[in-house]
Amino acid sequence: LPIVVKAFEMEIIPANRIVAQIGETLILTCNATGCASPSFSWRTQMDNPLGGTVNNYITYSTLTMNPVSIVNSHDYLCTVSCGEKGKKEKSIKVELYSFPSDPIIEISPSLVAGEPVTVICKIPDVYPSHRLEVLLKKEEHVLHEKEFYEDESTNTETKTVTYSFNPTAEDIGKDITCVAKLPIPTMGFEPKERVTSQKLNANFGPQNTIISASPGNLSMEGDPLKLTCVTESNPPPQIIWRKHLADESIQHLIENNVLSIPHARFTDSGLYICEVINPVTNITEKATVDIVIQDGPKNTTISVIPATAVKEGETVMMKCTSSGNPAPVISWKKKKATGESEKISEGATLTIQKIKSQDLELYECEAYNQFGKEEKSVKLLVQVPPQNITVLIYPSENVKEGENVTITCSTYSNPPSQMVLKKVHQEKEIILPSVNGTFILYNVTKNDTGRYLLDVFNEVGNNVKVIEIAVVGRLEKPDQMIPVIIAFSCVTAIAVPVVAILIYVFRKAKINGSYSLVKALRLKV
């Protein structure tokens, strides 16, 4: 078989032309075929320094540029010698650029709305800078445009574009954008455009501070309430909540933009203050909101002057108070004996001039608003001293020895009266209580003759009646133990039971009529 001999050939990889970014690593490879022991050499077309490192291998050689710098912008030639086969040479053009990072935006000074601001855009380490184009924009509006066509820089440089303008309050928060372009169509690198944006910031405010209330300024008791303080400020402000109290003092609540009350109470009503402080601008602004918590009447009370127990003829003033929102409407009713209620007055105060016993009733105060009603009642006790006293003596004031004498008393008073019977002109005064308004002398003697004082009294007064008893003659009766029951109380027109006191006095009655009421009761008094 014939021996095939490969022709001597060479190539450079990459071929012909390469675009490299300054600062990166670039490796050129010179490769030989058809030659057993090739030798390699590298040079620039203008015999400038290589600016790299050569490494020779059996069939190829490399030129490494690490990092690529401006000195590597040349046509590089690789020469391969192969003994009798001669030598071959090829070149490659290395083109350089530098566009390594996005622009850097600086906005100075720290802004206050209305004062001039300077925007500086820096494009780091750009090359070739004469191809650089820069745009400064506010949102989509072009503020400034610059091209560097006349720049003669021969190495990488950071290029700067500066622009000043007077921002308005509406500009705060808008994007300032720097667009840098390096449009070299003949060079196949990406990206050819880099963009950086920064918001136009300013120290301002607080301003336009308001308070929003959810669900609203008027809330029902028990419902959640949320107050939010909204303001315009940069940097973010310190927010303090306070509340005006009823005594004109101010209560510090929280330091937060939201004040939450999970279950609103009537006492949460009042004027709330949101105080906003910007520590940089040193400006303070306040907003207020009046919160009203609505509810039906509650805590209804009645006060009576001078007291619930009054003397007949005095003036009584009853005052009804109730909390609720809106403020409850107050009305008064009088409950009749039949159980029916009669409306007698409107307003918080009910005054009764020269009160009478007929005014002894149950009075009701009704507090009402659209969210409900509440009632309270009070009973007046009209105190009346004993009056209209009637005394009945049976059989009469003049009786015979041995007979029984019954004294009955009735009167009108409130509170119920007590009653005692006193016999006067004795060595020692005898006081006899009563039972059920009745006083009984059993088997009287001449010694029971005399004047008796009937004293009827209660807490507000008394009345005294004088009774004359005359005992004559006598009735014959056998020896016996005769109980003398002296009982006294007043049967009044008021259906209130009176504690009865029953006193039993035992004495021996002799046929000769030696009975003495005074002696019999002396030891009992």
Short mmCIF file of C-alpha atoms in Angstrom, two decimals:
data_model
loop_
_atom_site.label_atom_id
_atom_site.label_comp_id
_atom_site.label_asym_id
_atom_site.label_seq_id
_atom_site.Cartn_x
_atom_site.Cartn_y
_atom_site.Cartn_z
CA LEU A 1 0.00 0.00 0.00
CA PRO A 2 1.32 3.47 -0.78
CA ILE A 3 2.35 5.63 2.22
CA VAL A 4 0.19 8.74 2.62
CA VAL A 5 2.20 11.78 3.72
CA LYS A 6 0.22 14.65 5.21
CA ALA A 7 1.00 18.07 3.89
CA PHE A 8 2.53 20.57 6.27
CA GLU A 9 -0.21 22.95 7.46
CA MET A 10 -0.80 25.44 10.36
CA GLU A 11 -3.69 27.38 11.90
CA ILE A 12 -4.32 29.93 14.65
CA ILE A 13 -7.26 29.42 16.98
CA PRO A 14 -9.36 31.51 17.04
CA ALA A 15 -8.90 32.44 13.44
CA ASN A 16 -8.45 35.85 11.88
CA ARG A 17 -10.02 38.19 14.50
CA ILE A 18 -10.90 38.17 18.18
CA VAL A 19 -12.60 40.72 20.48
CA ALA A 20 -11.40 40.58 24.08
CA GLN A 21 -12.40 42.56 27.18
CA ILE A 22 -9.58 44.22 29.04
CA GLY A 23 -9.02 42.50 32.34
CA GLU A 24 -10.10 39.06 31.18
CA THR A 25 -7.90 36.11 30.10
CA LEU A 26 -7.18 35.42 26.40
CA ILE A 27 -5.37 32.33 25.00
CA LEU A 28 -4.19 32.16 21.35
CA THR A 29 -3.26 28.71 20.00
CA CYS A 30 -0.96 28.06 17.04
CA ASN A 31 -1.36 24.46 15.75
CA ALA A 32 0.82 22.53 13.18
CA THR A 33 -0.04 19.39 11.19
CA GLY A 34 2.10 17.33 8.77
CA CYS A 35 5.25 18.06 10.69
CA ALA A 36 6.88 15.71 13.16
CA SER A 37 8.95 18.31 15.02
CA PRO A 38 7.69 21.82 14.36
CA SER A 39 9.18 24.90 16.00
CA PHE A 40 7.02 27.93 16.92
CA SER A 41 7.61 31.64 17.34
CA TRP A 42 5.28 34.54 18.21
CA ARG A 43 5.58 38.24 17.46
CA THR A 44 3.49 41.31 16.84
CA GLN A 45 3.25 42.87 13.48
CA MET A 46 5.05 45.96 14.67
CA ASP A 47 7.48 43.95 16.81
CA ASN A 48 5.98 45.32 20.04
CA PRO A 49 6.21 43.30 23.22
CA LEU A 50 3.97 40.28 23.19
CA GLY A 51 2.30 41.16 26.49
CA GLY A 52 1.77 37.48 27.22
CA THR A 53 3.36 34.12 27.98
CA VAL A 54 4.40 31.54 25.32
CA ASN A 55 4.15 27.81 26.00
CA ASN A 56 5.42 25.36 23.31
CA TYR A 57 4.20 21.82 23.03
CA ILE A 58 4.94 19.04 20.45
CA THR A 59 2.49 20.11 17.81
CA TYR A 60 1.16 23.43 19.06
CA SER A 61 2.05 26.61 20.94
CA THR A 62 -0.04 28.96 23.10
CA LEU A 63 0.22 32.68 23.83
CA THR A 64 -1.59 33.49 27.09
CA MET A 65 -2.54 37.08 28.01
CA ASN A 66 -3.68 37.14 31.65
CA PRO A 67 -5.03 39.67 32.11
CA VAL A 68 -5.65 41.26 28.77
CA SER A 69 -4.43 44.84 28.81
CA ILE A 70 -4.24 47.73 26.41
CA VAL A 71 -0.81 46.54 25.21
CA ASN A 72 -2.48 43.50 23.66
CA SER A 73 -4.25 45.51 21.00
CA HIS A 74 -2.21 44.16 18.03
CA ASP A 75 -2.03 41.80 15.08
CA TYR A 76 -0.27 38.68 16.38
CA LEU A 77 1.78 36.46 14.00
CA CYS A 78 2.65 32.81 14.61
CA THR A 79 5.53 31.30 12.56
CA VAL A 80 5.94 27.50 12.30
CA SER A 81 9.18 25.97 10.91
CA CYS A 82 9.31 22.32 9.76
CA GLY A 83 12.87 21.60 8.49
CA GLU A 84 12.95 20.78 4.81
CA LYS A 85 9.21 21.44 4.54
CA GLY A 86 9.88 25.08 5.18
CA LYS A 87 7.89 27.42 7.34
CA LYS A 88 4.44 28.90 7.44
CA GLU A 89 3.00 32.06 9.10
CA LYS A 90 -0.46 33.33 10.00
CA SER A 91 -1.77 36.35 11.91
CA ILE A 92 -4.76 37.19 14.12
CA LYS A 93 -6.05 40.59 15.07
CA VAL A 94 -6.85 41.19 18.76
CA GLU A 95 -9.35 43.99 19.33
CA LEU A 96 -9.99 45.26 22.86
CA TYR A 97 -12.86 46.87 24.70
CA SER A 98 -13.80 47.50 28.37
CA PHE A 99 -17.37 47.82 29.61
CA PRO A 100 -17.23 45.71 32.78
CA SER A 101 -20.01 47.02 35.03
CA ASP A 102 -23.21 49.06 35.31
CA PRO A 103 -23.08 52.80 35.87
CA ILE A 104 -22.93 54.20 39.40
CA ILE A 105 -25.39 56.98 40.33
CA GLU A 106 -24.73 59.53 43.07
CA ILE A 107 -27.35 62.12 44.04
CA SER A 108 -26.17 64.93 46.26
CA PRO A 109 -26.71 66.55 48.60
CA SER A 110 -29.35 64.88 50.85
CA LEU A 111 -32.35 66.43 49.28
CA VAL A 112 -34.92 68.80 50.58
CA ALA A 113 -37.80 69.34 48.20
CA GLY A 114 -37.41 72.58 46.24
CA GLU A 115 -33.62 72.84 46.58
CA PRO A 116 -31.16 72.06 43.70
CA VAL A 117 -29.94 68.50 43.28
CA THR A 118 -26.91 67.20 41.41
CA VAL A 119 -26.98 63.80 39.73
CA ILE A 120 -23.58 62.19 38.97
CA CYS A 121 -23.36 59.10 36.77
CA LYS A 122 -20.03 57.22 36.66
CA ILE A 123 -19.20 54.58 34.02
CA PRO A 124 -16.23 52.58 35.37
CA ASP A 125 -13.18 51.48 33.29
CA VAL A 126 -14.64 52.11 29.84
CA TYR A 127 -12.70 51.66 26.58
CA PRO A 128 -12.73 52.92 23.91
CA SER A 129 -14.34 55.91 25.57
CA HIS A 130 -14.76 57.86 22.33
CA ARG A 131 -17.55 55.43 21.46
CA LEU A 132 -19.37 55.99 24.79
CA GLU A 133 -22.89 57.50 24.87
CA VAL A 134 -24.66 58.41 28.14
CA LEU A 135 -28.30 59.34 28.86
CA LEU A 136 -29.70 60.71 32.17
CA LYS A 137 -33.44 60.25 32.54
CA LYS A 138 -36.13 61.01 35.13
CA GLU A 139 -38.60 58.22 34.64
CA GLU A 140 -38.98 58.32 30.82
CA HIS A 141 -38.06 61.98 30.48
CA VAL A 142 -34.49 62.64 29.21
CA LEU A 143 -32.73 65.10 31.49
CA HIS A 144 -29.31 65.11 29.84
CA GLU A 145 -27.41 63.39 27.02
CA LYS A 146 -23.66 63.22 26.43
CA GLU A 147 -21.38 61.64 23.80
CA PHE A 148 -17.60 61.25 24.13
CA TYR A 149 -16.69 61.33 20.41
CA GLU A 150 -13.77 63.65 20.94
CA ASP A 151 -12.27 61.74 23.82
CA GLU A 152 -8.67 60.70 23.16
CA SER A 153 -8.12 58.30 26.01
CA THR A 154 -5.81 55.43 25.13
CA ASN A 155 -6.62 53.27 28.16
CA THR A 156 -9.55 52.37 30.36
CA GLU A 157 -11.00 55.29 32.24
CA THR A 158 -14.02 55.98 34.45
CA LYS A 159 -16.16 58.54 32.69
CA THR A 160 -18.48 60.89 34.59
CA VAL A 161 -21.63 62.71 33.56
CA THR A 162 -23.01 65.43 35.89
CA TYR A 163 -26.36 67.18 35.76
CA SER A 164 -28.13 69.55 38.20
CA PHE A 165 -31.80 70.51 38.37
CA ASN A 166 -34.46 71.72 40.84
CA PRO A 167 -36.77 68.86 41.76
CA THR A 168 -40.40 69.44 42.68
CA ALA A 169 -42.31 67.66 45.40
CA GLU A 170 -43.83 65.46 42.69
CA ASP A 171 -40.35 64.32 41.66
CA ILE A 172 -39.69 62.71 45.04
CA GLY A 173 -39.66 58.96 44.66
CA LYS A 174 -39.26 58.99 40.87
CA ASP A 175 -36.49 56.95 39.24
CA ILE A 176 -33.36 58.68 38.04
CA THR A 177 -31.79 56.42 35.37
CA CYS A 178 -28.33 56.45 33.81
CA VAL A 179 -28.09 54.63 30.48
CA ALA A 180 -24.54 53.96 29.23
CA LYS A 181 -24.00 52.64 25.69
CA LEU A 182 -20.87 51.39 23.93
CA PRO A 183 -22.22 50.83 20.39
CA ILE A 184 -19.41 49.24 18.31
CA PRO A 185 -21.22 47.23 15.60
CA THR A 186 -18.04 45.66 14.29
CA MET A 187 -17.22 44.17 17.66
CA GLY A 188 -19.27 41.23 18.72
CA PHE A 189 -19.56 41.66 22.48
CA GLU A 190 -22.49 41.95 24.81
CA PRO A 191 -23.88 43.88 26.53
CA LYS A 192 -23.45 47.06 24.60
CA GLU A 193 -25.81 48.90 26.96
CA ARG A 194 -25.79 49.07 30.77
CA VAL A 195 -28.48 50.74 32.93
CA THR A 196 -28.68 51.82 36.57
CA SER A 197 -31.62 53.48 38.30
CA GLN A 198 -31.99 55.16 41.68
CA LYS A 199 -35.02 56.80 43.24
CA LEU A 200 -34.86 60.53 43.72
CA ASN A 201 -34.86 60.72 47.48
CA ALA A 202 -35.35 63.77 49.64
CA ASN A 203 -35.73 64.64 53.29
CA PHE A 204 -39.12 66.23 53.62
CA GLY A 205 -42.21 66.34 55.72
CA PRO A 206 -44.09 65.30 57.60
CA GLN A 207 -46.92 66.73 55.55
CA ASN A 208 -50.54 65.97 54.65
CA THR A 209 -50.96 63.95 57.87
CA ILE A 210 -54.42 62.42 58.30
CA ILE A 211 -56.07 59.81 60.51
CA SER A 212 -58.34 57.14 59.07
CA ALA A 213 -60.75 55.34 61.40
CA SER A 214 -62.08 51.87 60.66
CA PRO A 215 -64.99 51.15 60.66
CA GLY A 216 -65.52 54.91 61.23
CA ASN A 217 -65.67 57.77 63.74
CA LEU A 218 -68.93 56.37 65.08
CA SER A 219 -68.55 52.82 66.37
CA MET A 220 -70.67 50.53 68.48
CA GLU A 221 -69.45 49.45 71.89
CA GLY A 222 -67.77 46.05 71.73
CA ASP A 223 -66.75 46.40 68.08
CA PRO A 224 -63.06 46.55 67.04
CA LEU A 225 -61.68 50.00 66.25
CA LYS A 226 -58.51 50.73 64.23
CA LEU A 227 -57.00 54.19 63.83
CA THR A 228 -54.29 54.60 61.18
CA CYS A 229 -52.06 57.66 60.95
CA VAL A 230 -51.00 58.37 57.35
CA THR A 231 -48.36 60.97 56.48
CA GLU A 232 -45.81 61.94 53.83
CA SER A 233 -42.30 62.03 55.23
CA ASN A 234 -38.73 61.04 54.42
CA PRO A 235 -37.04 59.57 56.28
CA PRO A 236 -39.94 57.67 57.88
CA PRO A 237 -41.12 59.66 60.91
CA GLN A 238 -41.63 58.82 64.56
CA ILE A 239 -45.37 58.54 65.30
CA ILE A 240 -46.87 59.03 68.77
CA TRP A 241 -50.53 58.52 69.69
CA ARG A 242 -52.12 60.53 72.48
CA LYS A 243 -55.64 61.05 73.81
CA HIS A 244 -57.30 64.05 75.45
CA LEU A 245 -58.85 62.98 78.75
CA ALA A 246 -61.91 64.49 80.41
CA ASP A 247 -59.77 66.36 82.96
CA GLU A 248 -57.94 68.13 80.11
CA SER A 249 -54.81 66.02 80.62
CA ILE A 250 -53.22 64.10 77.73
CA GLN A 251 -52.63 60.35 77.91
CA HIS A 252 -49.65 58.84 76.05
CA LEU A 253 -50.75 55.68 74.23
CA ILE A 254 -48.33 54.01 71.78
CA GLU A 255 -45.61 54.81 69.26
CA ASN A 256 -46.89 53.20 66.09
CA ASN A 257 -48.76 54.32 63.03
CA VAL A 258 -51.70 52.02 63.87
CA LEU A 259 -53.69 52.21 67.10
CA SER A 260 -55.94 49.15 67.56
CA ILE A 261 -58.69 48.73 70.13
CA PRO A 262 -60.01 45.14 69.92
CA HIS A 263 -63.22 45.82 71.88
CA ALA A 264 -64.19 49.48 72.02
CA ARG A 265 -65.80 50.75 75.20
CA PHE A 266 -67.80 53.89 75.89
CA THR A 267 -64.79 55.24 77.79
CA ASP A 268 -62.74 54.99 74.57
CA SER A 269 -64.68 57.96 73.18
CA GLY A 270 -62.65 61.14 72.91
CA LEU A 271 -60.19 63.18 70.88
CA TYR A 272 -57.22 61.19 69.57
CA ILE A 273 -54.00 62.88 68.44
CA CYS A 274 -51.44 61.50 66.01
CA GLU A 275 -48.14 63.38 66.37
CA VAL A 276 -45.62 62.87 63.54
CA ILE A 277 -41.96 63.88 63.98
CA ASN A 278 -39.25 63.88 61.27
CA PRO A 279 -35.88 63.76 63.10
CA VAL A 280 -33.97 65.04 60.03
CA THR A 281 -36.10 67.99 59.00
CA ASN A 282 -37.03 68.58 62.67
CA ILE A 283 -40.63 69.18 61.62
CA THR A 284 -43.61 68.02 63.72
CA GLU A 285 -47.17 67.73 62.44
CA LYS A 286 -50.34 66.66 64.22
CA ALA A 287 -53.68 65.25 63.14
CA THR A 288 -56.74 64.67 65.33
CA VAL A 289 -59.91 62.62 65.15
CA ASP A 290 -62.92 62.66 67.46
CA ILE A 291 -64.08 59.11 68.19
CA VAL A 292 -67.59 58.45 69.47
CA ILE A 293 -68.43 55.00 70.80
CA GLN A 294 -72.19 54.47 70.62
CA ASP A 295 -74.18 52.34 73.01
CA GLY A 296 -77.56 51.99 74.68
CA PRO A 297 -78.24 53.46 78.13
CA LYS A 298 -76.39 51.87 81.05
CA ASN A 299 -75.31 52.65 84.61
CA THR A 300 -78.65 54.37 85.18
CA THR A 301 -78.97 55.64 88.75
CA ILE A 302 -81.44 57.70 90.78
CA SER A 303 -80.42 60.08 93.54
CA VAL A 304 -83.03 61.52 95.94
CA ILE A 305 -82.61 64.77 97.90
CA PRO A 306 -82.96 64.93 100.87
CA ALA A 307 -83.69 61.15 101.08
CA THR A 308 -86.19 58.49 100.04
CA ALA A 309 -87.86 58.88 103.46
CA VAL A 310 -89.21 62.44 103.84
CA LYS A 311 -91.66 64.22 106.05
CA GLU A 312 -95.00 65.25 104.70
CA GLY A 313 -94.82 68.81 103.39
CA GLU A 314 -91.14 68.70 102.41
CA THR A 315 -89.85 69.18 98.85
CA VAL A 316 -88.28 66.14 97.18
CA MET A 317 -85.94 66.29 94.18
CA MET A 318 -85.12 63.10 92.27
CA LYS A 319 -82.35 63.11 89.68
CA CYS A 320 -81.80 60.34 87.13
CA THR A 321 -78.44 59.91 85.39
CA SER A 322 -77.50 57.43 82.67
CA SER A 323 -74.51 56.87 80.38
CA GLY A 324 -74.92 56.04 76.72
CA ASN A 325 -74.24 57.49 73.31
CA PRO A 326 -76.08 59.35 71.99
CA ALA A 327 -77.04 60.81 75.38
CA PRO A 328 -80.19 59.01 76.59
CA VAL A 329 -83.52 60.82 76.84
CA ILE A 330 -84.80 60.70 80.44
CA SER A 331 -88.48 60.43 81.40
CA TRP A 332 -90.31 59.73 84.68
CA LYS A 333 -93.26 57.43 85.36
CA LYS A 334 -95.37 56.84 88.44
CA LYS A 335 -96.58 53.35 89.12
CA LYS A 336 -100.14 53.20 90.35
CA ALA A 337 -101.55 50.73 92.83
CA THR A 338 -103.19 48.95 89.90
CA GLY A 339 -99.74 48.20 88.49
CA GLU A 340 -100.11 50.58 85.57
CA SER A 341 -97.44 53.23 84.92
CA GLU A 342 -98.32 56.84 84.19
CA LYS A 343 -95.84 59.14 82.48
CA ILE A 344 -95.55 62.27 84.60
CA SER A 345 -92.42 64.13 83.49
CA GLU A 346 -89.54 64.40 81.02
CA GLY A 347 -86.02 65.43 81.90
CA ALA A 348 -83.41 64.23 84.32
CA THR A 349 -84.90 65.94 87.39
CA LEU A 350 -88.31 65.35 88.96
CA THR A 351 -89.30 67.73 91.77
CA ILE A 352 -92.31 67.21 94.07
CA GLN A 353 -93.26 70.31 96.07
CA LYS A 354 -94.83 69.86 99.54
CA ILE A 355 -95.05 66.13 99.28
CA LYS A 356 -98.22 64.44 100.56
CA SER A 357 -98.96 60.97 101.79
CA GLN A 358 -100.76 60.34 98.50
CA ASP A 359 -97.36 60.69 96.80
CA LEU A 360 -96.22 57.46 98.44
CA GLU A 361 -95.65 55.59 95.17
CA LEU A 362 -93.02 53.77 93.09
CA TYR A 363 -91.31 56.19 90.71
CA GLU A 364 -89.59 54.91 87.56
CA CYS A 365 -86.84 56.60 85.56
CA GLU A 366 -86.53 55.46 81.92
CA ALA A 367 -83.35 56.23 79.94
CA TYR A 368 -83.76 55.74 76.18
CA ASN A 369 -81.85 56.13 72.92
CA GLN A 370 -82.00 54.38 69.55
CA PHE A 371 -79.79 51.55 70.81
CA GLY A 372 -81.93 50.54 73.78
CA LYS A 373 -83.44 51.58 77.09
CA GLU A 374 -82.85 51.02 80.79
CA GLU A 375 -85.18 51.57 83.75
CA LYS A 376 -84.55 52.21 87.42
CA SER A 377 -87.13 52.73 90.17
CA VAL A 378 -87.26 54.26 93.62
CA LYS A 379 -89.98 54.14 96.27
CA LEU A 380 -90.67 57.23 98.34
CA LEU A 381 -91.59 56.88 101.99
CA VAL A 382 -93.69 59.86 103.07
CA GLN A 383 -93.44 60.08 106.85
CA VAL A 384 -96.59 61.27 108.60
CA PRO A 385 -96.84 61.83 112.38
CA PRO A 386 -99.84 60.31 114.20
CA GLN A 387 -103.05 62.11 113.30
CA ASN A 388 -106.81 61.58 113.26
CA ILE A 389 -106.57 59.71 116.56
CA THR A 390 -109.79 58.08 117.74
CA VAL A 391 -110.13 56.64 121.29
CA LEU A 392 -113.05 54.40 122.27
CA ILE A 393 -113.69 53.29 125.92
CA TYR A 394 -116.00 50.38 126.59
CA PRO A 395 -118.34 50.28 128.39
CA SER A 396 -117.56 53.92 129.37
CA GLU A 397 -115.28 56.09 131.45
CA ASN A 398 -117.46 55.39 134.48
CA VAL A 399 -117.52 51.75 135.54
CA LYS A 400 -118.21 49.63 138.62
CA GLU A 401 -115.68 47.68 140.53
CA GLY A 402 -115.11 44.22 139.07
CA GLU A 403 -115.90 45.25 135.52
CA ASN A 404 -113.49 45.12 132.59
CA VAL A 405 -112.49 48.34 130.81
CA THR A 406 -111.43 48.20 127.13
CA ILE A 407 -109.63 51.15 125.56
CA THR A 408 -109.29 51.04 121.74
CA CYS A 409 -107.17 53.48 119.71
CA SER A 410 -106.97 54.03 115.96
CA THR A 411 -104.77 56.54 114.13
CA TYR A 412 -103.18 57.33 110.77
CA SER A 413 -99.37 57.60 110.54
CA ASN A 414 -96.32 56.51 108.58
CA PRO A 415 -94.28 54.73 109.71
CA PRO A 416 -96.80 52.93 111.97
CA SER A 417 -97.20 54.38 115.45
CA GLN A 418 -96.37 52.90 118.77
CA MET A 419 -98.57 53.61 121.80
CA VAL A 420 -98.18 53.66 125.57
CA LEU A 421 -100.65 54.37 128.36
CA LYS A 422 -99.41 56.27 131.39
CA LYS A 423 -101.27 56.73 134.71
CA VAL A 424 -100.39 60.02 136.33
CA HIS A 425 -100.30 61.29 139.92
CA GLN A 426 -98.88 58.07 141.30
CA GLU A 427 -95.92 57.54 143.58
CA LYS A 428 -94.17 56.11 140.54
CA GLU A 429 -95.19 56.63 136.92
CA ILE A 430 -96.65 53.51 135.34
CA ILE A 431 -96.13 52.98 131.60
CA LEU A 432 -98.25 50.35 129.89
CA PRO A 433 -97.67 49.21 126.27
CA SER A 434 -100.46 47.98 124.01
CA VAL A 435 -101.38 45.04 121.81
CA ASN A 436 -103.20 45.59 118.51
CA GLY A 437 -104.36 49.06 119.55
CA THR A 438 -106.27 47.66 122.51
CA PHE A 439 -105.78 48.22 126.23
CA ILE A 440 -107.86 46.09 128.69
CA LEU A 441 -108.22 46.43 132.47
CA TYR A 442 -109.75 43.33 134.01
CA ASN A 443 -111.70 43.44 137.29
CA VAL A 444 -111.01 47.08 138.06
CA THR A 445 -111.07 48.54 141.58
CA LYS A 446 -111.42 52.03 142.95
CA ASN A 447 -107.66 52.25 142.95
CA ASP A 448 -107.81 52.21 139.11
CA THR A 449 -109.66 55.51 139.16
CA GLY A 450 -107.63 58.39 137.77
CA ARG A 451 -106.19 60.21 134.79
CA TYR A 452 -104.44 58.26 132.02
CA LEU A 453 -102.28 59.73 129.23
CA LEU A 454 -102.40 57.91 125.91
CA ASP A 455 -99.15 58.75 124.02
CA VAL A 456 -99.21 57.86 120.30
CA PHE A 457 -95.83 58.37 118.51
CA ASN A 458 -93.57 57.44 115.57
CA GLU A 459 -90.23 58.70 114.17
CA VAL A 460 -91.61 62.03 113.01
CA GLY A 461 -93.99 63.08 115.83
CA ASN A 462 -96.41 62.19 118.59
CA ASN A 463 -99.91 62.95 119.89
CA VAL A 464 -101.23 62.64 123.46
CA LYS A 465 -104.83 61.96 124.52
CA VAL A 466 -106.09 62.30 128.12
CA ILE A 467 -108.50 59.67 129.46
CA GLU A 468 -110.42 59.87 132.78
CA ILE A 469 -111.45 56.56 134.37
CA ALA A 470 -113.84 56.53 137.35
CA VAL A 471 -114.50 53.26 139.26
CA VAL A 472 -117.50 53.14 141.72
CA GLY A 473 -119.13 50.38 143.79
CA ARG A 474 -118.07 46.78 143.29
CA LEU A 475 -119.14 43.39 142.02
CA GLU A 476 -118.94 40.29 144.32
CA LYS A 477 -116.63 37.61 142.94
CA PRO A 478 -114.91 34.57 144.46
CA ASP A 479 -111.21 34.42 145.21
CA GLN A 480 -109.39 33.74 141.98
CA MET A 481 -106.23 34.49 140.04
CA ILE A 482 -107.25 37.13 137.52
CA PRO A 483 -104.88 38.01 134.69
CA VAL A 484 -104.68 41.64 133.75
CA ILE A 485 -103.69 41.91 130.13
CA ILE A 486 -102.53 45.27 129.03
CA ALA A 487 -101.91 45.39 125.35
CA PHE A 488 -101.33 48.35 123.15
CA SER A 489 -100.57 49.16 119.59
CA CYS A 490 -102.03 51.46 117.11
CA VAL A 491 -104.29 50.22 114.38
CA THR A 492 -103.11 52.47 111.59
CA ALA A 493 -104.21 53.23 108.10
CA ILE A 494 -100.90 51.85 106.84
CA ALA A 495 -101.02 48.11 106.27
CA VAL A 496 -97.75 47.50 108.12
CA PRO A 497 -97.74 45.03 111.03
CA VAL A 498 -96.70 46.43 114.39
CA VAL A 499 -94.71 44.38 116.84
CA ALA A 500 -97.06 43.64 119.68
CA ILE A 501 -95.93 43.59 123.22
CA LEU A 502 -98.04 41.55 125.54
CA ILE A 503 -97.62 42.05 129.22
CA TYR A 504 -99.36 39.70 131.61
CA VAL A 505 -99.81 40.89 135.11
CA PHE A 506 -101.15 38.52 137.64
CA ARG A 507 -102.68 39.72 140.89
CA LYS A 508 -105.06 38.34 143.49
CA ALA A 509 -108.41 40.00 143.66
CA LYS A 510 -110.12 39.97 147.04
CA ILE A 511 -113.86 40.17 147.54
CA ASN A 512 -113.44 43.33 149.54
CA GLY A 513 -112.08 45.07 146.39
CA SER A 514 -108.55 45.73 147.65
CA TYR A 515 -107.20 45.55 144.02
CA SER A 516 -104.74 48.32 143.06
CA LEU A 517 -103.64 48.72 139.42
CA VAL A 518 -100.71 50.85 140.49
CA LYS A 519 -99.45 48.35 143.04
CA ALA A 520 -99.99 45.45 140.71
CA LEU A 521 -97.92 46.96 137.92
CA ARG A 522 -95.29 48.74 139.95
CA LEU A 523 -92.90 45.79 139.88
CA LYS A 524 -93.42 45.31 136.17
CA VAL A 525 -92.41 48.80 135.10
#
